[in-house]
C-alpha atoms as an extended CHARMM CRD file, in Angstrom:
* protein
*
       266  EXT
         1         1  MET       CA            -43.2520000000        9.6490000000       77.3410000000  PROA      1               0.0000000000
         2         2  ALA       CA            -41.3230000000       12.4240000000       79.0120000000  PROA      2               0.0000000000
         3         3  ASP       CA            -38.3040000000       10.1280000000       79.3400000000  PROA      3               0.0000000000
         4         4  GLN       CA            -38.3740000000        9.4770000000       75.5940000000  PROA      4               0.0000000000
         5         5  LEU       CA            -38.3990000000       13.2070000000       74.8090000000  PROA      5               0.0000000000
         6         6  LYS       CA            -35.5180000000       13.8470000000       77.1800000000  PROA      6               0.0000000000
         7         7  ASN       CA            -33.4610000000       11.0560000000       75.6010000000  PROA      7               0.0000000000
         8         8  PRO       CA            -34.3020000000       11.0120000000       71.8390000000  PROA      8               0.0000000000
         9         9  LYS       CA            -31.2680000000        8.8690000000       71.0180000000  PROA      9               0.0000000000
        10        10  LYS       CA            -32.7390000000        6.0210000000       72.9600000000  PROA      10              0.0000000000
        11        11  GLN       CA            -35.8150000000        6.0760000000       70.7310000000  PROA      11              0.0000000000
        12        12  PHE       CA            -33.7410000000        5.5060000000       67.5660000000  PROA      12              0.0000000000
        13        13  GLN       CA            -31.2630000000        2.9950000000       68.9470000000  PROA      13              0.0000000000
        14        14  LEU       CA            -30.5330000000        0.2000000000       66.4330000000  PROA      14              0.0000000000
        15        15  ASN       CA            -31.1810000000       -3.4020000000       67.1130000000  PROA      15              0.0000000000
        16        16  PRO       CA            -27.9560000000       -5.0690000000       68.3040000000  PROA      16              0.0000000000
        17        17  ASN       CA            -28.1300000000       -7.5420000000       65.3980000000  PROA      17              0.0000000000
        18        18  TRP       CA            -28.2840000000       -4.7250000000       62.8410000000  PROA      18              0.0000000000
        19        19  ALA       CA            -25.4280000000       -2.9290000000       64.5020000000  PROA      19              0.0000000000
        20        20  GLN       CA            -23.3320000000       -6.0810000000       64.3530000000  PROA      20              0.0000000000
        21        21  LEU       CA            -24.2040000000       -6.5950000000       60.6640000000  PROA      21              0.0000000000
        22        22  ARG       CA            -23.3000000000       -3.0020000000       59.7970000000  PROA      22              0.0000000000
        23        23  GLU       CA            -19.9910000000       -3.3940000000       61.5650000000  PROA      23              0.0000000000
        24        24  GLN       CA            -19.2300000000       -6.5590000000       59.5730000000  PROA      24              0.0000000000
        25        25  LEU       CA            -20.1210000000       -4.9000000000       56.2770000000  PROA      25              0.0000000000
        26        26  SER       CA            -17.9670000000       -1.8730000000       56.9250000000  PROA      26              0.0000000000
        27        27  SER       CA            -15.1610000000       -4.1510000000       58.0370000000  PROA      27              0.0000000000
        28        28  ASN       CA            -15.4000000000       -6.2140000000       54.8180000000  PROA      28              0.0000000000
        29        29  GLY       CA            -15.5130000000       -3.1150000000       52.6610000000  PROA      29              0.0000000000
        30        30  PHE       CA            -12.4450000000       -1.7360000000       54.3610000000  PROA      30              0.0000000000
        31        31  GLN       CA            -10.5450000000       -4.9720000000       53.8090000000  PROA      31              0.0000000000
        32        32  LYS       CA            -11.5830000000       -5.0800000000       50.1590000000  PROA      32              0.0000000000
        33        33  GLN       CA            -10.3690000000       -1.5610000000       49.6420000000  PROA      33              0.0000000000
        34        34  ARG       CA             -7.0570000000       -2.3110000000       51.3320000000  PROA      34              0.0000000000
        35        35  SER       CA             -6.6180000000       -5.5630000000       49.4150000000  PROA      35              0.0000000000
        36        36  ASN       CA             -6.4600000000       -3.5730000000       46.1680000000  PROA      36              0.0000000000
        37        37  PRO       CA             -4.0690000000       -0.7310000000       46.9230000000  PROA      37              0.0000000000
        38        38  SER       CA             -2.7880000000       -0.7200000000       43.3540000000  PROA      38              0.0000000000
        39        39  GLU       CA             -5.9680000000        0.9690000000       42.1580000000  PROA      39              0.0000000000
        40        40  THR       CA             -5.2230000000        4.0990000000       44.1430000000  PROA      40              0.0000000000
        41        41  GLU       CA             -1.5290000000        3.9650000000       44.8790000000  PROA      41              0.0000000000
        42        42  ASN       CA              0.0800000000        2.1230000000       41.9890000000  PROA      42              0.0000000000
        43        43  PRO       CA              0.4470000000        4.2890000000       38.8760000000  PROA      43              0.0000000000
        44        44  ASN       CA              0.5320000000        1.0970000000       36.7940000000  PROA      44              0.0000000000
        45        45  SER       CA             -2.9940000000        0.1310000000       37.7300000000  PROA      45              0.0000000000
        46        46  ILE       CA             -5.3880000000       -1.4420000000       35.2250000000  PROA      46              0.0000000000
        47        47  LEU       CA             -6.9280000000        1.9220000000       34.4480000000  PROA      47              0.0000000000
        48        48  GLY       CA             -3.4830000000        3.4400000000       34.1290000000  PROA      48              0.0000000000
        49        49  LYS       CA             -2.3930000000        0.7610000000       31.6970000000  PROA      49              0.0000000000
        50        50  ARG       CA             -5.5630000000        1.1230000000       29.6820000000  PROA      50              0.0000000000
        51        51  LYS       CA             -5.0590000000        4.8510000000       29.4240000000  PROA      51              0.0000000000
        52        52  SER       CA             -1.4340000000        4.5680000000       28.3500000000  PROA      52              0.0000000000
        53        53  ARG       CA             -2.2510000000        1.8180000000       25.8550000000  PROA      53              0.0000000000
        54        54  SER       CA             -4.9710000000        3.8530000000       24.1950000000  PROA      54              0.0000000000
        55        55  SER       CA             -2.6580000000        6.8250000000       23.9360000000  PROA      55              0.0000000000
        56        56  ASP       CA             -0.0160000000        4.6110000000       22.3450000000  PROA      56              0.0000000000
        57        57  ASP       CA             -2.4730000000        3.1330000000       19.8640000000  PROA      57              0.0000000000
        58        58  SER       CA             -3.9980000000        6.4330000000       18.8560000000  PROA      58              0.0000000000
        59        59  GLY       CA             -0.8490000000        8.4930000000       19.1410000000  PROA      59              0.0000000000
        60        60  ASP       CA              1.2900000000        9.9000000000       16.3760000000  PROA      60              0.0000000000
        61        61  ALA       CA              1.4280000000        6.6750000000       14.3210000000  PROA      61              0.0000000000
        62        62  PRO       CA              0.2520000000        7.5910000000       10.7910000000  PROA      62              0.0000000000
        63        63  PRO       CA             -2.2580000000        5.3430000000        8.9760000000  PROA      63              0.0000000000
        64        64  ASN       CA             -0.8580000000        2.7500000000        6.5830000000  PROA      64              0.0000000000
        65        65  PRO       CA             -1.1210000000        4.3040000000        3.1000000000  PROA      65              0.0000000000
        66        66  LEU       CA             -1.3200000000        0.8500000000        1.5150000000  PROA      66              0.0000000000
        67        67  ILE       CA             -4.7090000000        0.1870000000        3.1110000000  PROA      67              0.0000000000
        68        68  PRO       CA             -7.4660000000        1.3380000000        0.7140000000  PROA      68              0.0000000000
        69        69  THR       CA             -9.5350000000        4.2220000000        2.0340000000  PROA      69              0.0000000000
        70        70  SER       CA            -12.4210000000        3.4580000000       -0.3100000000  PROA      70              0.0000000000
        71        71  SER       CA            -14.3810000000        0.2930000000       -1.0620000000  PROA      71              0.0000000000
        72        72  ASP       CA            -14.7280000000        1.3060000000       -4.7200000000  PROA      72              0.0000000000
        73        73  SER       CA            -13.5320000000       -1.6440000000       -6.8200000000  PROA      73              0.0000000000
        74        74  SER       CA            -14.3430000000       -0.1810000000      -10.2200000000  PROA      74              0.0000000000
        75        75  VAL       CA            -11.8650000000       -0.0840000000      -13.0870000000  PROA      75              0.0000000000
        76        76  THR       CA            -10.4520000000        3.4370000000      -12.9000000000  PROA      76              0.0000000000
        77        77  ASP       CA             -8.5520000000        5.4100000000      -15.5420000000  PROA      77              0.0000000000
        78        78  VAL       CA             -5.3500000000        4.7110000000      -13.6040000000  PROA      78              0.0000000000
        79        79  ILE       CA             -4.3540000000        1.1090000000      -12.8650000000  PROA      79              0.0000000000
        80        80  GLY       CA             -1.4520000000       -0.3150000000      -10.8770000000  PROA      80              0.0000000000
        81        81  MET       CA              0.1510000000       -3.6030000000      -11.9140000000  PROA      81              0.0000000000
        82        82  ASP       CA              2.6370000000       -6.0380000000      -10.4370000000  PROA      82              0.0000000000
        83        83  CYS       CA              3.7290000000       -9.4930000000      -11.5650000000  PROA      83              0.0000000000
        84        84  GLU       CA              5.5160000000      -12.3800000000       -9.8990000000  PROA      84              0.0000000000
        85        85  MET       CA              7.6930000000      -14.7510000000      -11.8980000000  PROA      85              0.0000000000
        86        86  VAL       CA              8.5850000000      -18.4340000000      -11.8120000000  PROA      86              0.0000000000
        87        87  GLY       CA             11.5790000000      -20.1370000000      -13.4020000000  PROA      87              0.0000000000
        88        88  VAL       CA             11.3630000000      -22.1750000000      -16.6010000000  PROA      88              0.0000000000
        89        89  GLY       CA             13.9460000000      -23.7580000000      -18.8740000000  PROA      89              0.0000000000
        90        90  SER       CA             16.3780000000      -26.5560000000      -18.1920000000  PROA      90              0.0000000000
        91        91  VAL       CA             17.7090000000      -24.9940000000      -14.9750000000  PROA      91              0.0000000000
        92        92  GLY       CA             14.8930000000      -22.5230000000      -14.2560000000  PROA      92              0.0000000000
        93        93  ASN       CA             16.9400000000      -19.4580000000      -15.0830000000  PROA      93              0.0000000000
        94        94  ARG       CA             14.3820000000      -18.0010000000      -17.5030000000  PROA      94              0.0000000000
        95        95  SER       CA             11.4340000000      -16.0710000000      -16.0990000000  PROA      95              0.0000000000
        96        96  ALA       CA              7.7980000000      -16.7930000000      -16.8730000000  PROA      96              0.0000000000
        97        97  LEU       CA              4.6350000000      -15.2030000000      -15.5530000000  PROA      97              0.0000000000
        98        98  GLY       CA              3.3230000000      -16.9060000000      -12.4030000000  PROA      98              0.0000000000
        99        99  ARG       CA              0.9030000000      -14.3150000000      -11.0250000000  PROA      99              0.0000000000
       100       100  VAL       CA             -0.4130000000      -10.9240000000      -12.0950000000  PROA      100             0.0000000000
       101       101  THR       CA             -2.3010000000       -8.3800000000      -10.0000000000  PROA      101             0.0000000000
       102       102  LEU       CA             -4.0820000000       -5.1760000000      -10.9890000000  PROA      102             0.0000000000
       103       103  VAL       CA             -5.3880000000       -2.5580000000       -8.5540000000  PROA      103             0.0000000000
       104       104  ASN       CA             -7.4130000000        0.5710000000       -9.1840000000  PROA      104             0.0000000000
       105       105  GLN       CA             -6.3720000000        4.0380000000       -8.0490000000  PROA      105             0.0000000000
       106       106  TRP       CA             -7.8750000000        3.3830000000       -4.5940000000  PROA      106             0.0000000000
       107       107  GLY       CA             -5.6880000000        0.3020000000       -4.1770000000  PROA      107             0.0000000000
       108       108  ASN       CA             -8.5670000000       -2.1600000000       -4.4440000000  PROA      108             0.0000000000
       109       109  VAL       CA             -7.8890000000       -5.3540000000       -6.3850000000  PROA      109             0.0000000000
       110       110  ILE       CA             -9.6330000000       -5.5550000000       -9.7530000000  PROA      110             0.0000000000
       111       111  TYR       CA             -7.7040000000       -8.5560000000      -11.0910000000  PROA      111             0.0000000000
       112       112  ASP       CA             -5.5400000000      -11.1620000000       -9.3880000000  PROA      112             0.0000000000
       113       113  GLU       CA             -4.7360000000      -14.4710000000      -11.0530000000  PROA      113             0.0000000000
       114       114  TYR       CA             -2.1710000000      -17.2110000000      -10.8200000000  PROA      114             0.0000000000
       115       115  VAL       CA             -0.8940000000      -18.1920000000      -14.2480000000  PROA      115             0.0000000000
       116       116  ARG       CA              0.0320000000      -21.5400000000      -15.7020000000  PROA      116             0.0000000000
       117       117  PRO       CA              3.0370000000      -20.9080000000      -17.9730000000  PROA      117             0.0000000000
       118       118  VAL       CA              3.3410000000      -22.4610000000      -21.3970000000  PROA      118             0.0000000000
       119       119  GLU       CA              6.5750000000      -24.1940000000      -20.3620000000  PROA      119             0.0000000000
       120       120  ARG       CA              7.0780000000      -26.5190000000      -17.4110000000  PROA      120             0.0000000000
       121       121  VAL       CA              7.9620000000      -24.7340000000      -14.1740000000  PROA      121             0.0000000000
       122       122  VAL       CA             11.3590000000      -25.7780000000      -12.8460000000  PROA      122             0.0000000000
       123       123  ASP       CA             11.7650000000      -23.2370000000      -10.0300000000  PROA      123             0.0000000000
       124       124  PHE       CA              8.7620000000      -21.6990000000       -8.2530000000  PROA      124             0.0000000000
       125       125  ARG       CA             11.0410000000      -19.0990000000       -6.6080000000  PROA      125             0.0000000000
       126       126  THR       CA              8.7780000000      -19.2640000000       -3.5670000000  PROA      126             0.0000000000
       127       127  LYS       CA             11.0940000000      -17.2810000000       -1.2860000000  PROA      127             0.0000000000
       128       128  ILE       CA             10.5370000000      -14.2530000000       -3.4960000000  PROA      128             0.0000000000
       129       129  SER       CA              7.3930000000      -14.9350000000       -5.5320000000  PROA      129             0.0000000000
       130       130  GLY       CA              5.3540000000      -16.6010000000       -2.7850000000  PROA      130             0.0000000000
       131       131  ILE       CA              4.1010000000      -19.0270000000       -5.4400000000  PROA      131             0.0000000000
       132       132  ARG       CA              3.7760000000      -22.7100000000       -4.5780000000  PROA      132             0.0000000000
       133       133  PRO       CA              2.9490000000      -25.7670000000       -6.7080000000  PROA      133             0.0000000000
       134       134  GLN       CA             -0.6410000000      -25.9050000000       -5.4140000000  PROA      134             0.0000000000
       135       135  HSD       CA             -1.2450000000      -22.3590000000       -6.6350000000  PROA      135             0.0000000000
       136       136  LEU       CA             -0.7020000000      -23.3540000000      -10.2600000000  PROA      136             0.0000000000
       137       137  LYS       CA             -2.7250000000      -26.5640000000      -10.2400000000  PROA      137             0.0000000000
       138       138  LYS       CA             -5.9450000000      -24.7170000000      -11.0730000000  PROA      138             0.0000000000
       139       139  ALA       CA             -4.3270000000      -21.5920000000      -12.4730000000  PROA      139             0.0000000000
       140       140  LYS       CA             -5.5330000000      -19.9610000000      -15.6710000000  PROA      140             0.0000000000
       141       141  ASP       CA             -3.7730000000      -20.5820000000      -18.9380000000  PROA      141             0.0000000000
       142       142  PHE       CA             -1.2430000000      -17.9190000000      -19.8770000000  PROA      142             0.0000000000
       143       143  ARG       CA             -3.0260000000      -16.9210000000      -23.0950000000  PROA      143             0.0000000000
       144       144  ILE       CA             -6.3100000000      -16.3270000000      -21.2710000000  PROA      144             0.0000000000
       145       145  VAL       CA             -4.6500000000      -14.1290000000      -18.6460000000  PROA      145             0.0000000000
       146       146  GLN       CA             -2.7280000000      -12.2620000000      -21.3130000000  PROA      146             0.0000000000
       147       147  LYS       CA             -5.9370000000      -11.4120000000      -23.1710000000  PROA      147             0.0000000000
       148       148  GLU       CA             -7.8210000000      -10.3490000000      -20.0190000000  PROA      148             0.0000000000
       149       149  VAL       CA             -5.0060000000       -8.1050000000      -18.8070000000  PROA      149             0.0000000000
       150       150  ALA       CA             -4.6370000000       -6.5100000000      -22.2480000000  PROA      150             0.0000000000
       151       151  GLU       CA             -8.3290000000       -5.6100000000      -22.2480000000  PROA      151             0.0000000000
       152       152  LEU       CA             -8.1830000000       -4.0880000000      -18.7650000000  PROA      152             0.0000000000
       153       153  ILE       CA             -5.1380000000       -1.8750000000      -19.3070000000  PROA      153             0.0000000000
       154       154  LYS       CA             -6.0070000000       -0.7370000000      -22.8410000000  PROA      154             0.0000000000
       155       155  GLY       CA             -6.3160000000        3.0500000000      -23.0530000000  PROA      155             0.0000000000
       156       156  ARG       CA             -5.5520000000        3.5310000000      -19.3680000000  PROA      156             0.0000000000
       157       157  ILE       CA             -2.6060000000        4.9350000000      -17.4380000000  PROA      157             0.0000000000
       158       158  LEU       CA             -0.5790000000        2.0280000000      -16.1130000000  PROA      158             0.0000000000
       159       159  VAL       CA              1.4720000000        2.4010000000      -12.9300000000  PROA      159             0.0000000000
       160       160  GLY       CA              4.1320000000       -0.0220000000      -11.7470000000  PROA      160             0.0000000000
       161       161  HSD       CA              7.7800000000       -0.5500000000      -10.8950000000  PROA      161             0.0000000000
       162       162  ALA       CA             10.1650000000       -1.7770000000      -13.5980000000  PROA      162             0.0000000000
       163       163  LEU       CA              7.1890000000       -2.4380000000      -15.8780000000  PROA      163             0.0000000000
       164       164  ARG       CA              9.4800000000       -3.5690000000      -18.6860000000  PROA      164             0.0000000000
       165       165  ASN       CA              9.8860000000       -6.8790000000      -16.8420000000  PROA      165             0.0000000000
       166       166  ASP       CA              6.1200000000       -7.2830000000      -16.5000000000  PROA      166             0.0000000000
       167       167  PHE       CA              5.5300000000       -6.4810000000      -20.1700000000  PROA      167             0.0000000000
       168       168  LYS       CA              8.1790000000       -9.0030000000      -21.1420000000  PROA      168             0.0000000000
       169       169  ALA       CA              6.5270000000      -11.7260000000      -19.0440000000  PROA      169             0.0000000000
       170       170  LEU       CA              3.0630000000      -10.8710000000      -20.3830000000  PROA      170             0.0000000000
       171       171  LEU       CA              4.3400000000      -10.5210000000      -23.9640000000  PROA      171             0.0000000000
       172       172  LEU       CA              2.4370000000       -7.2570000000      -24.1250000000  PROA      172             0.0000000000
       173       173  GLY       CA              3.1870000000       -3.6410000000      -24.8900000000  PROA      173             0.0000000000
       174       174  HSD       CA              1.5810000000       -0.3680000000      -23.8570000000  PROA      174             0.0000000000
       175       175  GLN       CA              1.4140000000        3.1870000000      -25.1210000000  PROA      175             0.0000000000
       176       176  LYS       CA              4.5130000000        4.9820000000      -23.8910000000  PROA      176             0.0000000000
       177       177  GLN       CA              2.5850000000        8.1190000000      -22.9480000000  PROA      177             0.0000000000
       178       178  ASP       CA              0.3660000000        6.0200000000      -20.6640000000  PROA      178             0.0000000000
       179       179  ILE       CA              3.1790000000        4.3730000000      -18.6730000000  PROA      179             0.0000000000
       180       180  ARG       CA              4.0620000000        5.6480000000      -15.1980000000  PROA      180             0.0000000000
       181       181  ASP       CA              7.0750000000        3.6680000000      -14.0390000000  PROA      181             0.0000000000
       182       182  THR       CA              8.2950000000        4.4570000000      -10.5260000000  PROA      182             0.0000000000
       183       183  SER       CA             11.7070000000        3.0170000000      -11.3750000000  PROA      183             0.0000000000
       184       184  GLU       CA             12.2070000000        5.7150000000      -14.0370000000  PROA      184             0.0000000000
       185       185  TYR       CA             10.5870000000        8.8290000000      -12.5500000000  PROA      185             0.0000000000
       186       186  LYS       CA             13.3010000000       11.4590000000      -12.1510000000  PROA      186             0.0000000000
       187       187  HSD       CA             12.4350000000       12.3860000000       -8.5540000000  PROA      187             0.0000000000
       188       188  PHE       CA             12.7510000000        8.7460000000       -7.4740000000  PROA      188             0.0000000000
       189       189  LEU       CA             16.1910000000        8.2450000000       -9.0000000000  PROA      189             0.0000000000
       190       190  ARG       CA             19.4160000000        8.4630000000       -7.0440000000  PROA      190             0.0000000000
       191       191  GLU       CA             22.4170000000        9.7110000000       -8.9810000000  PROA      191             0.0000000000
       192       192  GLY       CA             20.5500000000        8.8630000000      -12.1690000000  PROA      192             0.0000000000
       193       193  ARG       CA             19.9460000000        5.2500000000      -11.1570000000  PROA      193             0.0000000000
       194       194  SER       CA             16.6710000000        3.5380000000      -10.3140000000  PROA      194             0.0000000000
       195       195  ARG       CA             15.9920000000        2.3420000000       -6.7780000000  PROA      195             0.0000000000
       196       196  ALA       CA             14.2470000000       -0.6940000000       -5.3630000000  PROA      196             0.0000000000
       197       197  LEU       CA             10.5270000000       -0.4010000000       -4.7060000000  PROA      197             0.0000000000
       198       198  ARG       CA             10.9430000000       -1.4020000000       -1.0570000000  PROA      198             0.0000000000
       199       199  ASN       CA             13.3990000000        1.4820000000       -0.5200000000  PROA      199             0.0000000000
       200       200  LEU       CA             11.0390000000        3.9870000000       -2.1110000000  PROA      200             0.0000000000
       201       201  ALA       CA              8.1500000000        2.6710000000       -0.0260000000  PROA      201             0.0000000000
       202       202  THR       CA             10.1390000000        3.0970000000        3.1690000000  PROA      202             0.0000000000
       203       203  GLU       CA             11.5000000000        6.5470000000        2.3480000000  PROA      203             0.0000000000
       204       204  VAL       CA              8.5100000000        8.1500000000        0.6100000000  PROA      204             0.0000000000
       205       205  LEU       CA              5.5250000000        6.3020000000        2.0930000000  PROA      205             0.0000000000
       206       206  GLY       CA              6.9400000000        5.2890000000        5.4660000000  PROA      206             0.0000000000
       207       207  VAL       CA              5.9580000000        1.6130000000        5.0980000000  PROA      207             0.0000000000
       208       208  GLU       CA              7.9670000000       -1.5880000000        4.8800000000  PROA      208             0.0000000000
       209       209  ILE       CA              7.2670000000       -4.0830000000        2.1180000000  PROA      209             0.0000000000
       210       210  GLN       CA              8.9060000000       -7.1700000000        0.6200000000  PROA      210             0.0000000000
       211       211  ASN       CA             10.1500000000       -8.4960000000        3.9420000000  PROA      211             0.0000000000
       212       212  GLY       CA             10.3820000000      -12.0770000000        2.7610000000  PROA      212             0.0000000000
       213       213  GLU       CA              7.9260000000      -13.3350000000        0.1430000000  PROA      213             0.0000000000
       214       214  HSD       CA              6.6580000000      -10.5860000000       -2.1430000000  PROA      214             0.0000000000
       215       215  CYS       CA              2.9630000000       -9.7540000000       -2.2870000000  PROA      215             0.0000000000
       216       216  PRO       CA              1.9640000000       -8.3910000000       -5.7230000000  PROA      216             0.0000000000
       217       217  ILE       CA             -1.0990000000       -6.6960000000       -4.2140000000  PROA      217             0.0000000000
       218       218  GLU       CA              1.0730000000       -4.8180000000       -1.7490000000  PROA      218             0.0000000000
       219       219  ASP       CA              3.6640000000       -3.9650000000       -4.4150000000  PROA      219             0.0000000000
       220       220  ALA       CA              1.0250000000       -2.6990000000       -6.8620000000  PROA      220             0.0000000000
       221       221  ARG       CA             -0.5050000000       -0.5540000000       -4.1250000000  PROA      221             0.0000000000
       222       222  ALA       CA              2.9010000000        0.8520000000       -3.1870000000  PROA      222             0.0000000000
       223       223  ALA       CA              3.6180000000        1.8580000000       -6.7850000000  PROA      223             0.0000000000
       224       224  MET       CA              0.1610000000        3.4350000000       -7.0520000000  PROA      224             0.0000000000
       225       225  MET       CA              0.6040000000        5.4300000000       -3.8330000000  PROA      225             0.0000000000
       226       226  LEU       CA              4.0120000000        6.6470000000       -4.9940000000  PROA      226             0.0000000000
       227       227  TYR       CA              2.4680000000        7.8480000000       -8.2350000000  PROA      227             0.0000000000
       228       228  LEU       CA             -0.4880000000        9.5410000000       -6.5470000000  PROA      228             0.0000000000
       229       229  LYS       CA              1.8150000000       11.3100000000       -4.1190000000  PROA      229             0.0000000000
       230       230  HSD       CA              3.6530000000       12.9620000000       -7.0360000000  PROA      230             0.0000000000
       231       231  ARG       CA              0.8310000000       12.8380000000       -9.5710000000  PROA      231             0.0000000000
       232       232  LYS       CA              0.4530000000       16.5750000000      -10.1730000000  PROA      232             0.0000000000
       233       233  GLU       CA              4.1400000000       17.2090000000      -10.7600000000  PROA      233             0.0000000000
       234       234  TRP       CA              4.5830000000       13.9610000000      -12.7010000000  PROA      234             0.0000000000
       235       235  GLU       CA              1.7490000000       14.7190000000      -15.1240000000  PROA      235             0.0000000000
       236       236  LYS       CA              2.9600000000       18.2850000000      -15.5950000000  PROA      236             0.0000000000
       237       237  SER       CA              6.4330000000       17.0890000000      -16.5510000000  PROA      237             0.0000000000
       238       238  ILE       CA              4.9200000000       14.7240000000      -19.1380000000  PROA      238             0.0000000000
       239       239  LYS       CA              2.8130000000       17.5090000000      -20.6630000000  PROA      239             0.0000000000
       240       240  ASP       CA              5.7790000000       19.8620000000      -20.7640000000  PROA      240             0.0000000000
       241       241  PHE       CA              7.8820000000       17.2260000000      -22.5050000000  PROA      241             0.0000000000
       242       242  ALA       CA              5.1470000000       16.5480000000      -25.0740000000  PROA      242             0.0000000000
       243       243  ARG       CA              4.7150000000       20.2840000000      -25.7070000000  PROA      243             0.0000000000
       244       244  GLN       CA              8.4270000000       20.7360000000      -26.2240000000  PROA      244             0.0000000000
       245       245  LYS       CA              8.5070000000       17.8060000000      -28.6070000000  PROA      245             0.0000000000
       246       246  ASP       CA              5.6710000000       19.2620000000      -30.6620000000  PROA      246             0.0000000000
       247       247  LYS       CA              7.4990000000       22.5890000000      -30.9430000000  PROA      247             0.0000000000
       248       248  GLN       CA             10.5720000000       20.8540000000      -32.2780000000  PROA      248             0.0000000000
       249       249  LYS       CA              8.5050000000       19.0940000000      -34.9230000000  PROA      249             0.0000000000
       250       250  LYS       CA              6.9250000000       22.3620000000      -36.0700000000  PROA      250             0.0000000000
       251       251  ARG       CA             10.2520000000       24.0660000000      -36.5250000000  PROA      251             0.0000000000
       252       252  LYS       CA             11.2120000000       23.9900000000      -40.1750000000  PROA      252             0.0000000000
       253       253  PRO       CA             14.8480000000       23.3870000000      -40.9700000000  PROA      253             0.0000000000
       254       254  LYS       CA             16.6100000000       26.4410000000      -42.4040000000  PROA      254             0.0000000000
       255       255  LYS       CA             17.2660000000       26.2720000000      -46.1130000000  PROA      255             0.0000000000
       256       256  LYS       CA             20.8740000000       26.3550000000      -47.0300000000  PROA      256             0.0000000000
       257       257  LYS       CA             21.8480000000       29.2160000000      -49.3470000000  PROA      257             0.0000000000
       258       258  ARG       CA             23.0920000000       28.0560000000      -52.6790000000  PROA      258             0.0000000000
       259       259  SER       CA             26.3840000000       29.5670000000      -53.6570000000  PROA      259             0.0000000000
       260       260  LEU       CA             26.4030000000       31.1300000000      -57.1350000000  PROA      260             0.0000000000
       261       261  ARG       CA             29.0620000000       29.6120000000      -59.2690000000  PROA      261             0.0000000000
       262       262  ARG       CA             30.7560000000       31.6600000000      -61.9400000000  PROA      262             0.0000000000
       263       263  PRO       CA             30.8470000000       30.0730000000      -65.3500000000  PROA      263             0.0000000000
       264       264  ALA       CA             34.1630000000       28.6460000000      -66.1370000000  PROA      264             0.0000000000
       265       265  SER       CA             36.2550000000       30.8470000000      -68.4590000000  PROA      265             0.0000000000
       266       266  GLU       CA             37.0490000000       29.4250000000      -71.8340000000  PROA      266             0.0000000000
């Protein structure tokens, strides 16, 4: 007993088998740590890459304005429209409605239909329109689409780009005071001339569209976002113009003074 007190280390001496096992474990752990030096020494480690990737993804890249921020698909007081055409006639050089899309002010689709023209389609213009023969096999008749679109846009502000072409294809008209055409808005013109929608989308919205086949949903959303971005100023200019026009109507033309003629002497 006295010997044990004098030499306490001897009392707690590990079994040789346990000592050997501990040595093996520490040896394996050391080798594992050394086999992966990139985790501590290499700046391009997995964690490093993950960190840099997340910073790239969530960096200064702005959100795409063409992606709706609301799930509201109701018919709003402002509607965006875009149409795609196909070619009819003997050589397909005349345009006919092939697809029409309407979006609400949030950019959500409220109407999107392929259209079967009255005349036989000669050129589907797929490279631009994105329309293929299979799309028109079960498409709606032109007159049905025309009626449905007319009902949806009636009494509402209609936004689009070069809407005169869409109205011509639909054989429809619209109240002039309710048309917001991005190809005619003064702040979107360059030297008094209209610009392509894709150029306006790139410059004003910072997005690229119409790279290849056109998407009427994307184009309608782009026109809507352009309008909303300048909505306050745009609407003010329309009100000012209407007010000025009313003033001109109220002005009465000045009466011309009649000159007194002397009676002719006999």
